[in-house]
Tab-separated table of C-alpha atoms and ligand atoms in Angstrom:
chain	number	residue	atom	x	y	z
A	1	UNK	CA	299.213	163.359	220.218
A	2	UNK	CA	296.019	165.071	218.866
A	3	UNK	CA	296.517	168.538	217.374
A	4	UNK	CA	294.583	171.417	218.958
A	5	UNK	CA	292.052	172.612	216.325
A	6	UNK	CA	293.126	175.929	214.774
A	7	UNK	CA	291.054	178.922	213.754
A	8	UNK	CA	292.242	179.151	210.151
A	9	UNK	CA	292.320	182.973	209.968
A	10	UNK	CA	295.852	184.476	210.036
A	11	UNK	CA	294.617	186.677	212.917
A	12	UNK	CA	291.257	186.388	214.697
A	13	UNK	CA	291.344	189.611	216.739
A	14	UNK	CA	288.633	191.200	214.574
A	15	UNK	CA	286.408	188.123	214.903
A	16	UNK	CA	286.839	188.290	218.702
A	17	UNK	CA	286.063	192.026	218.805
A	18	UNK	CA	283.008	191.523	216.582
A	19	UNK	CA	281.588	188.898	218.959
A	20	UNK	CA	283.454	189.177	222.273
A	21	UNK	CA	280.993	187.079	224.284
A	22	UNK	CA	280.286	184.402	221.666
A	23	UNK	CA	283.532	183.936	219.739
A	24	UNK	CA	285.132	181.220	221.894
A	25	UNK	CA	281.909	179.298	222.565
A	26	UNK	CA	280.831	179.280	218.924
A	27	UNK	CA	284.199	178.157	217.595
A	28	UNK	CA	284.331	175.382	220.228
A	29	UNK	CA	280.902	174.151	219.062
A	30	UNK	CA	282.126	174.183	215.431
A	31	UNK	CA	285.249	172.197	216.346
A	32	UNK	CA	283.370	169.898	218.749
A	33	UNK	CA	286.007	170.539	221.462
A	34	UNK	CA	286.462	172.563	224.662
A	35	UNK	CA	289.495	174.310	223.189
A	36	UNK	CA	291.110	175.600	220.016
A	37	UNK	CA	294.022	177.801	219.101
A	38	UNK	CA	293.877	181.189	217.362
A	39	UNK	CA	296.126	184.162	216.807
A	40	UNK	CA	294.685	186.954	218.939
A	41	UNK	CA	296.133	190.419	219.492
A	42	UNK	CA	299.363	189.291	217.795
A	43	UNK	CA	299.886	186.180	219.946
A	44	UNK	CA	299.057	182.499	219.613
A	45	UNK	CA	296.335	181.860	222.169
A	46	UNK	CA	294.625	178.687	223.359
A	47	UNK	CA	290.940	179.523	223.878
A	48	UNK	CA	288.953	177.273	226.225
A	49	UNK	CA	285.397	176.990	227.510
A	50	UNK	CA	283.351	175.017	230.053
A	51	UNK	CA	283.698	173.800	233.647
A	52	UNK	CA	286.499	171.294	232.943
A	53	UNK	CA	288.556	173.946	231.173
A	54	UNK	CA	287.858	176.349	234.071
A	55	UNK	CA	289.159	173.795	236.596
A	56	UNK	CA	292.326	173.451	234.494
A	57	UNK	CA	292.712	177.231	234.083
A	58	UNK	CA	292.743	177.782	237.872
A	59	UNK	CA	295.498	175.195	238.439
A	60	UNK	CA	298.287	177.520	239.638
A	61	UNK	CA	300.960	174.903	238.988
A	62	UNK	CA	300.140	175.069	235.257
A	63	UNK	CA	299.440	178.771	234.628
A	64	UNK	CA	300.775	182.144	235.686
A	65	UNK	CA	299.420	185.670	235.340
A	66	UNK	CA	302.679	187.628	235.071
A	67	UNK	CA	302.797	189.207	231.624
A	68	UNK	CA	299.462	187.691	230.540
A	69	UNK	CA	297.195	190.756	230.223
A	70	UNK	CA	297.389	192.577	226.869
A	71	UNK	CA	299.028	196.040	226.975
A	72	UNK	CA	295.848	198.012	226.061
A	73	UNK	CA	294.124	196.586	229.159
A	74	UNK	CA	297.115	197.179	231.440
A	75	UNK	CA	297.181	200.815	230.284
A	76	UNK	CA	293.499	201.351	231.105
A	77	UNK	CA	291.485	198.784	233.057
A	78	UNK	CA	294.108	197.213	235.333
A	79	UNK	CA	297.126	199.526	235.637
A	80	UNK	CA	300.693	198.256	236.222
A	81	UNK	CA	301.939	196.341	239.256
A	82	UNK	CA	298.532	195.419	240.710
A	83	UNK	CA	297.361	192.117	242.167
A	84	UNK	CA	296.045	190.854	238.810
A	85	UNK	CA	299.571	190.331	237.459
A	86	UNK	CA	301.121	188.695	240.549
A	87	UNK	CA	301.832	184.999	241.145
A	88	UNK	CA	302.820	182.765	244.057
A	89	UNK	CA	303.583	184.252	247.501
A	90	UNK	CA	303.463	187.841	246.247
A	91	UNK	CA	299.914	187.239	245.013
A	92	UNK	CA	298.782	185.445	248.165
A	93	UNK	CA	300.142	188.226	250.367
A	94	UNK	CA	298.605	191.090	248.342
A	95	UNK	CA	295.324	189.226	247.940
A	96	UNK	CA	294.990	188.812	251.722
A	97	UNK	CA	294.911	192.623	251.942
A	98	UNK	CA	291.960	192.740	249.511
A	99	UNK	CA	290.127	189.954	251.318
A	100	UNK	CA	290.476	191.860	254.629
A	101	UNK	CA	288.455	194.703	253.046
A	102	UNK	CA	285.454	192.603	252.104
A	103	UNK	CA	284.306	191.032	255.369
A	104	UNK	CA	280.519	190.738	255.757
A	105	UNK	CA	280.481	193.785	258.091
A	106	UNK	CA	282.500	195.914	255.646
A	107	UNK	CA	280.331	194.919	252.688
A	108	UNK	CA	277.200	195.667	254.693
A	109	UNK	CA	278.533	199.130	255.586
A	110	UNK	CA	279.083	199.863	251.886
A	111	UNK	CA	275.618	198.548	250.992
A	112	UNK	CA	273.982	200.854	253.576
A	113	UNK	CA	275.866	203.857	252.171
A	114	UNK	CA	274.766	202.940	248.661
A	115	UNK	CA	271.149	202.590	249.809
A	116	UNK	CA	271.254	206.149	251.219
A	117	UNK	CA	272.868	207.542	248.061
A	118	UNK	CA	270.314	205.778	245.879
A	119	UNK	CA	267.503	207.271	247.928
A	120	UNK	CA	268.944	210.796	247.528
A	121	UNK	CA	269.597	210.320	243.806
A	122	UNK	CA	266.099	208.941	243.200
A	123	UNK	CA	264.576	212.106	244.645
A	124	UNK	CA	266.515	214.070	241.997
A	125	UNK	CA	265.417	211.645	239.287
A	126	UNK	CA	261.793	212.312	240.233
A	127	UNK	CA	262.270	215.958	239.192
A	128	UNK	CA	263.355	215.027	235.658
A	129	UNK	CA	261.092	213.802	232.849
A	130	UNK	CA	263.360	210.810	232.274
A	131	UNK	CA	266.675	209.398	233.393
A	132	UNK	CA	269.268	207.167	231.713
A	133	UNK	CA	269.721	204.674	234.528
A	134	UNK	CA	273.259	203.527	233.635
A	135	UNK	CA	274.624	207.100	233.712
A	136	UNK	CA	272.525	208.094	236.730
A	137	UNK	CA	273.938	205.285	238.900
A	138	UNK	CA	277.553	206.362	238.607
A	139	UNK	CA	277.670	209.356	240.972
A	140	UNK	CA	275.731	207.612	243.779
A	141	UNK	CA	278.212	204.721	243.498
A	142	UNK	CA	281.204	207.112	243.574
A	143	UNK	CA	279.846	208.857	246.668
A	144	UNK	CA	279.132	205.553	248.414
A	145	UNK	CA	282.447	203.862	247.639
A	146	UNK	CA	284.658	206.900	248.307
A	147	UNK	CA	282.916	207.574	251.647
A	148	UNK	CA	283.324	203.902	252.576
A	149	UNK	CA	286.934	203.709	251.389
A	150	UNK	CA	288.045	206.725	253.443
A	151	UNK	CA	288.678	208.745	250.274
A	152	UNK	CA	287.852	212.439	250.729
A	153	UNK	CA	285.832	213.927	247.896
A	154	UNK	CA	284.871	217.588	247.493
A	155	UNK	CA	281.440	218.117	245.930
A	156	UNK	CA	283.160	219.906	243.042
A	157	UNK	CA	285.309	216.819	242.381
A	158	UNK	CA	282.563	214.203	242.178
A	159	UNK	CA	281.836	214.642	238.479
A	160	UNK	CA	285.479	214.465	237.291
A	161	UNK	CA	286.367	211.473	239.488
A	162	UNK	CA	283.224	209.662	238.416
A	163	UNK	CA	283.861	210.283	234.708
A	164	UNK	CA	287.417	208.983	235.033
A	165	UNK	CA	286.543	205.904	237.112
A	166	UNK	CA	283.817	204.994	234.610
A	167	UNK	CA	286.126	205.519	231.608
A	168	UNK	CA	288.575	202.957	233.065
A	169	UNK	CA	286.117	200.066	232.617
A	170	UNK	CA	283.603	201.471	230.122
A	171	UNK	CA	286.042	202.765	227.484
A	172	UNK	CA	289.028	200.409	227.940
A	173	UNK	CA	287.962	198.203	225.014
A	174	UNK	CA	286.270	200.986	223.022
A	175	UNK	CA	287.493	201.653	219.490
A	176	UNK	CA	289.576	204.775	218.696
A	177	UNK	CA	289.092	207.861	220.836
A	178	UNK	CA	287.223	206.057	223.611
A	179	UNK	CA	290.268	203.907	224.361
A	180	UNK	CA	292.509	206.989	224.485
A	181	UNK	CA	290.051	208.595	226.895
A	182	UNK	CA	290.491	205.552	229.134
A	183	UNK	CA	294.301	205.914	228.960
A	184	UNK	CA	294.047	209.584	229.959
A	185	UNK	CA	291.600	208.674	232.749
A	186	UNK	CA	294.104	206.133	234.110
A	187	UNK	CA	296.873	208.783	234.234
A	188	UNK	CA	294.626	211.311	236.035
A	189	UNK	CA	293.146	208.742	238.420
A	190	UNK	CA	296.538	207.331	239.372
A	191	UNK	CA	297.931	210.841	240.015
A	192	UNK	CA	294.937	211.521	242.295
A	193	UNK	CA	295.312	208.188	244.125
A	194	UNK	CA	299.109	208.627	244.510
A	195	UNK	CA	298.480	212.009	246.173
A	196	UNK	CA	295.999	210.389	248.596
A	197	UNK	CA	298.440	207.598	249.493
A	198	UNK	CA	301.312	210.047	250.033
A	199	UNK	CA	299.156	212.410	252.119
A	200	UNK	CA	298.042	209.554	254.350
A	201	UNK	CA	301.587	208.259	254.790
A	202	UNK	CA	302.807	211.778	255.645
A	203	UNK	CA	300.038	212.273	258.232
A	204	UNK	CA	298.400	215.066	256.207
A	205	UNK	CA	295.274	212.966	255.761
A	206	UNK	CA	293.607	210.410	257.976
A	207	UNK	CA	291.309	207.549	257.047
A	208	UNK	CA	289.323	205.212	259.294
A	209	UNK	CA	291.321	202.190	260.547
A	210	UNK	CA	290.809	199.231	258.204
A	211	UNK	CA	289.364	201.399	255.419
A	212	UNK	CA	290.589	200.594	251.888
A	213	UNK	CA	292.609	203.838	251.654
A	214	UNK	CA	294.409	203.124	254.924
A	215	UNK	CA	294.855	199.445	254.080
A	216	UNK	CA	296.524	200.012	250.681
A	217	UNK	CA	298.585	203.007	251.807
A	218	UNK	CA	300.007	201.191	254.845
A	219	UNK	CA	300.119	197.676	253.362
A	220	UNK	CA	303.549	196.056	253.713
A	221	UNK	CA	304.663	193.614	251.047
A	222	UNK	CA	306.194	190.214	251.828
A	223	UNK	CA	309.516	192.009	252.475
A	224	UNK	CA	307.873	194.381	254.988
A	225	UNK	CA	308.115	197.331	252.570
A	226	UNK	CA	305.362	199.803	251.704
A	227	UNK	CA	304.148	199.461	248.136
A	228	UNK	CA	305.583	202.047	245.716
A	229	UNK	CA	303.013	204.914	245.721
A	230	UNK	CA	301.992	204.188	242.125
A	231	UNK	CA	301.299	200.524	242.904
A	232	UNK	CA	299.308	201.489	246.029
A	233	UNK	CA	297.361	203.869	243.772
A	234	UNK	CA	296.639	201.029	241.330
A	235	UNK	CA	295.324	198.917	244.221
A	236	UNK	CA	293.129	201.741	245.558
A	237	UNK	CA	291.677	202.100	242.071
A	238	UNK	CA	291.216	198.292	242.062
A	239	UNK	CA	288.588	198.865	244.764
A	240	UNK	CA	286.963	202.094	243.504
A	241	UNK	CA	286.742	201.312	239.751
A	242	UNK	CA	285.037	197.902	239.928
A	243	UNK	CA	282.554	199.171	242.520
A	244	UNK	CA	281.399	201.730	239.938
A	245	UNK	CA	281.286	198.896	237.418
A	246	UNK	CA	278.548	197.271	239.494
A	247	UNK	CA	276.354	199.861	237.669
A	248	UNK	CA	276.425	197.473	234.690
A	249	UNK	CA	274.959	194.642	236.775
A	250	UNK	CA	272.424	197.047	238.333
A	251	UNK	CA	271.197	198.055	234.875
A	252	UNK	CA	270.748	194.328	234.176
A	253	UNK	CA	268.790	194.033	237.444
A	254	UNK	CA	266.395	196.713	236.129
A	255	UNK	CA	266.307	195.050	232.697
A	256	UNK	CA	265.444	191.652	234.203
A	257	UNK	CA	262.752	193.174	236.453
A	258	UNK	CA	261.207	194.759	233.368
A	259	UNK	CA	261.233	191.589	231.266
A	260	UNK	CA	260.193	189.287	234.139
A	261	UNK	CA	257.507	191.029	236.227
A	262	UNK	CA	257.060	187.850	238.299
A	263	UNK	CA	260.542	188.510	239.747
A	264	UNK	CA	259.447	191.974	240.890
A	265	UNK	CA	256.448	190.388	242.602
A	266	UNK	CA	258.594	187.809	244.398
A	267	UNK	CA	260.916	190.601	245.615
A	268	UNK	CA	257.914	192.636	246.816
A	269	UNK	CA	256.677	189.618	248.746
A	270	UNK	CA	260.148	189.268	250.278
A	271	UNK	CA	260.234	185.517	249.690
A	272	UNK	CA	263.054	184.132	251.849
A	273	UNK	CA	266.285	183.827	249.884
A	274	UNK	CA	264.706	185.065	246.651
A	275	UNK	CA	266.761	188.266	246.304
A	276	UNK	CA	269.949	186.164	246.385
A	277	UNK	CA	268.698	183.741	243.715
A	278	UNK	CA	267.576	186.659	241.550
A	279	UNK	CA	270.898	188.519	241.594
A	280	UNK	CA	272.891	185.309	241.078
A	281	UNK	CA	270.820	184.595	237.980
A	282	UNK	CA	271.433	188.163	236.751
A	283	UNK	CA	275.185	187.579	237.188
A	284	UNK	CA	274.975	184.247	235.339
A	285	UNK	CA	272.602	185.198	232.557
A	286	UNK	CA	273.807	188.652	231.520
A	287	UNK	CA	277.143	189.359	229.797
A	288	UNK	CA	279.865	191.312	231.612
A	289	UNK	CA	283.464	190.080	231.735
A	290	UNK	CA	283.841	187.890	228.628
A	291	UNK	CA	287.096	186.064	229.435
A	292	UNK	CA	290.252	185.928	231.562
A	293	UNK	CA	293.827	185.302	230.405
A	294	UNK	CA	296.900	183.525	231.749
A	295	UNK	CA	300.149	182.003	230.388
A	296	UNK	CA	301.369	178.421	230.474
A	297	UNK	CA	304.187	178.016	233.050
A	298	UNK	CA	305.861	174.885	231.699
A	299	UNK	CA	305.048	172.414	228.917
A	300	UNK	CA	302.247	169.972	229.802
A	301	UNK	CA	299.498	167.953	228.161
A	302	UNK	CA	295.785	168.029	228.866
A	303	UNK	CA	293.552	165.365	227.320
A	304	UNK	CA	296.513	164.656	225.078
A	305	UNK	CA	296.689	168.251	223.762
A	306	UNK	CA	300.026	170.047	224.140
A	307	UNK	CA	300.203	173.288	226.182
A	308	UNK	CA	303.671	174.755	225.453
A	309	UNK	CA	305.412	177.023	228.010
A	310	UNK	CA	304.634	180.718	227.511
A	311	UNK	CA	301.493	180.141	225.389
A	312	UNK	CA	298.676	182.562	226.220
A	313	UNK	CA	295.440	180.901	227.362
A	314	UNK	CA	292.004	182.513	227.454
A	315	UNK	CA	289.098	181.092	229.471
A	316	UNK	CA	285.583	181.909	228.247
A	317	UNK	CA	283.601	183.108	231.312
A	318	UNK	CA	280.393	184.007	229.496
A	319	UNK	CA	280.260	180.691	227.641
A	320	UNK	CA	281.007	178.731	230.827
A	321	UNK	CA	278.078	180.471	232.562
A	322	UNK	CA	275.901	179.247	229.664
A	323	UNK	CA	277.371	175.781	229.180
A	324	UNK	CA	274.544	173.263	228.712
A	325	UNK	CA	276.582	170.565	230.501
A	326	UNK	CA	276.248	172.591	233.716
A	327	UNK	CA	273.040	174.567	233.153
A	328	UNK	CA	269.594	173.286	232.155
A	329	UNK	CA	268.061	175.566	229.496
A	330	UNK	CA	271.081	177.908	229.819
A	331	UNK	CA	269.611	180.796	227.818
A	332	UNK	CA	266.479	181.039	230.006
A	333	UNK	CA	266.366	183.535	232.897
A	334	UNK	CA	265.407	181.358	235.881
A	335	UNK	CA	266.383	182.516	239.393
A	336	UNK	CA	264.896	179.292	240.852
A	337	UNK	CA	267.813	177.296	239.406
A	338	UNK	CA	269.931	178.662	242.287
A	339	UNK	CA	267.463	177.147	244.804
A	340	UNK	CA	267.674	173.737	243.203
A	341	UNK	CA	271.418	173.327	243.102
A	342	UNK	CA	274.561	175.122	244.211
A	343	UNK	CA	276.851	175.330	241.169
A	344	UNK	CA	280.515	174.415	241.488
A	345	UNK	CA	283.098	177.246	241.459
A	346	UNK	CA	284.045	176.180	237.925
A	347	UNK	CA	280.499	176.269	236.525
A	348	UNK	CA	279.438	179.686	237.842
A	349	UNK	CA	282.222	182.108	236.943
A	350	UNK	CA	280.869	185.644	236.328
A	351	UNK	CA	283.755	187.044	238.405
A	352	UNK	CA	286.229	184.210	237.902
A	353	UNK	CA	286.408	180.690	239.323
A	354	UNK	CA	288.018	178.619	242.102
A	355	UNK	CA	288.634	180.167	245.506
A	356	UNK	CA	289.235	183.914	245.977
A	357	UNK	CA	291.805	183.697	248.822
A	358	UNK	CA	294.151	181.422	246.900
A	359	UNK	CA	293.382	182.205	243.272
A	360	UNK	CA	292.706	185.270	241.131
A	361	UNK	CA	288.938	185.000	241.576
A	362	UNK	CA	287.413	188.424	242.207
A	363	UNK	CA	287.419	189.532	245.870
A	364	UNK	CA	284.475	191.860	245.153
A	365	UNK	CA	281.687	189.329	244.626
A	366	UNK	CA	280.119	190.079	248.009
A	367	UNK	CA	280.104	193.787	247.106
A	368	UNK	CA	278.530	193.144	243.701
A	369	UNK	CA	275.864	190.841	245.163
A	370	UNK	CA	274.927	193.143	248.048
A	371	UNK	CA	274.791	196.326	245.934
A	372	UNK	CA	272.669	194.495	243.356
A	373	UNK	CA	270.320	193.306	246.119
A	374	UNK	CA	269.981	196.858	247.461
A	375	UNK	CA	269.046	198.026	243.949
A	376	UNK	CA	266.695	195.093	243.232
A	377	UNK	CA	264.740	195.638	246.463
A	378	UNK	CA	264.738	199.438	246.029
A	379	UNK	CA	263.497	199.272	242.417
A	380	UNK	CA	260.786	196.751	243.360
A	381	UNK	CA	259.509	198.199	246.598
A	382	UNK	CA	260.435	201.889	246.877
A	383	UNK	CA	260.640	203.233	243.331
A	384	UNK	CA	257.765	203.734	240.926
A	385	UNK	CA	258.819	204.350	237.351
A	386	UNK	CA	257.850	203.737	233.780
A	387	UNK	CA	260.025	202.164	231.126
A	388	UNK	CA	259.308	204.230	228.008
A	389	UNK	CA	259.600	202.854	224.502
A	390	UNK	CA	263.323	202.319	223.785
A	391	UNK	CA	265.811	199.804	222.431
A	392	UNK	CA	266.172	197.229	225.189
A	393	UNK	CA	268.291	194.842	223.116
A	394	UNK	CA	271.730	194.225	224.556
A	395	UNK	CA	274.625	195.509	222.474
A	396	UNK	CA	276.769	192.369	222.575
A	397	UNK	CA	279.571	193.965	220.540
A	398	UNK	CA	280.164	196.524	223.279
A	399	UNK	CA	282.471	195.825	226.250
A	400	UNK	CA	280.860	195.767	228.700
A	401	UNK	CA	277.562	194.913	226.987
A	402	UNK	CA	274.609	197.179	227.835
A	403	UNK	CA	271.026	197.696	226.673
A	404	UNK	CA	271.385	199.878	223.557
A	405	UNK	CA	269.619	202.857	225.187
A	406	UNK	CA	271.317	202.226	228.564
A	407	UNK	CA	267.903	201.676	230.177
A	408	UNK	CA	265.814	204.821	230.312
A	409	UNK	CA	263.229	205.254	233.083
A	410	UNK	CA	260.567	207.975	233.283
A	411	UNK	CA	257.945	209.409	235.679
A	412	UNK	CA	260.051	208.388	238.658
A	413	UNK	CA	258.432	208.575	242.094
A	414	UNK	CA	260.007	207.515	245.389
A	415	UNK	CA	257.711	205.875	247.936
A	416	UNK	CA	257.611	207.784	251.237
B	501	HEM	C1	289.253	190.224	239.614
B	501	HEM	C2	284.896	190.584	237.568
B	501	HEM	C3	283.546	193.700	241.011
B	501	HEM	C4	288.060	193.791	242.692
B	501	HEM	C5	288.160	190.016	238.814
B	501	HEM	C6	288.108	189.070	237.727
B	501	HEM	C7	286.892	189.171	237.149
B	501	HEM	C8	286.150	190.164	237.883
B	501	HEM	C9	286.386	188.392	235.948
B	501	HEM	C10	289.278	188.208	237.256
B	501	HEM	C11	289.244	186.818	237.814
B	501	HEM	C12	290.460	186.045	237.360
B	501	HEM	O1	291.420	186.643	236.867
B	501	HEM	O2	290.496	184.828	237.504
B	501	HEM	C13	284.189	191.522	238.285
B	501	HEM	C14	282.873	191.969	237.932
B	501	HEM	C15	282.485	192.835	238.903
B	501	HEM	C16	283.581	192.953	239.864
B	501	HEM	C17	282.068	191.520	236.706
B	501	HEM	C18	281.196	193.587	238.991
B	501	HEM	C19	281.192	194.842	238.803
B	501	HEM	C20	284.617	193.916	241.830
B	501	HEM	C21	284.597	194.730	243.011
B	501	HEM	C22	285.864	194.768	243.490
B	501	HEM	C23	286.697	193.967	242.604
B	501	HEM	C24	283.363	195.416	243.597
B	501	HEM	C25	286.292	195.512	244.719
B	501	HEM	C26	286.976	194.969	245.673
B	501	HEM	C27	288.785	192.880	241.944
B	501	HEM	C28	290.212	192.635	242.115
B	501	HEM	C29	290.540	191.590	241.242
B	501	HEM	C30	289.328	191.224	240.548
B	501	HEM	C31	291.142	193.378	243.057
B	501	HEM	C32	291.914	190.935	241.054
B	501	HEM	C33	291.988	189.702	241.943
B	501	HEM	C34	293.252	188.890	241.768
B	501	HEM	O3	293.943	189.059	240.746
B	501	HEM	O4	293.554	188.083	242.654
B	501	HEM	N1	286.960	190.662	238.914
B	501	HEM	N2	284.593	192.146	239.439
B	501	HEM	N3	285.892	193.467	241.615
B	501	HEM	N4	288.299	192.013	240.994
B	501	HEM	FE1	286.415	192.002	240.313
């Protein structure tokens, strides 16, 4: 039986943190394999990259999610008891609730709200000499998603809720104080969401039928029981938080429009299907979620390599989106590649792979795509702005990666 190549360092956590998007891919190239083993965050971990590894990773008979996510991420990004850590029937049942929230009509309703909020925000931006786009997108996204989700929000509350929801994804992997800010934000956000769930259940608050707040508060598990309020809160935050995280992709939309003016032109000319190809290429090309983790259920072999029960496994999403076996000229930004060929669900994995109803693939891809399209069309056709001199390089050590100056725009004008 061949031995899985080993990263020789006693612990490779620092190497991973120093290069979170490139670590797995680079080591695989050095070893000439799709996988290797390393000690990461105190545990032996099999790291894998590429479409074949992705197809293996989403085989539910081989891997489980229970207990896979590291504690620092459970305490910030994910919370405890949510759909990410479920397996089998419990996962299927909970996931169906999420999928019921993201029908085409629901996603379109959210996109229209975001378009209105963007319009209003842009009028404020036009009164300022310059605006940091990443920061400026957060409140419009909070307003849009809370309105859509049936979550009441006083004007005085918008800033605090926004800061907390952003901290959950923006500071979860930050060093030192930032991470502790994310832990505090999780405590405050869950207390707020628990109060909403309890008020709705007690009839002190109403939400539109089928809205995310109503759906999570009244969801019955596979034993016909309501979720414990804290778990319902985690699931409500599982809708609100990642919708704010679409701000990262929207900054990349603006970045790509700046570096590739021909894309702006194609959007202005409203070429059929172009907006879709453009945002898909943004999701493929730019870094966001570096990897996903699971645990081996029972001993098995793959290509002769042993996968022992309990071993943590990490699939490289960024590297798979740039794997030259699936993508011609993978480092080039080329929206047209999505016209030429539809990638398989194991080649194109910015939000996970396989099939979202049955697997852990993100249920929010439609939301991400539609909000990005709203922004791409708005920036190209309705918003005039300059991109002043700044550092546009992506900080690839940050999680999530961002342009170093978070994309500053100036002299903003909104077309009538
Ligand atoms: C899962 C990325 C937006 C809700 C995931 C996963 C990734 C991901 C990588 C894990 C896939 C896996 O474990 O196999 C992203 C990115 C987004 C985004 C980069 C862009 C901002 C959204 C939105 C929602 C959402 C808008 C709102 C509904 C979820 C949920 C899960 C998930 C609930 C857990 C699914 C499960 O465990 O079955 N996402 N996501 N995400 N995402 Fe997203």
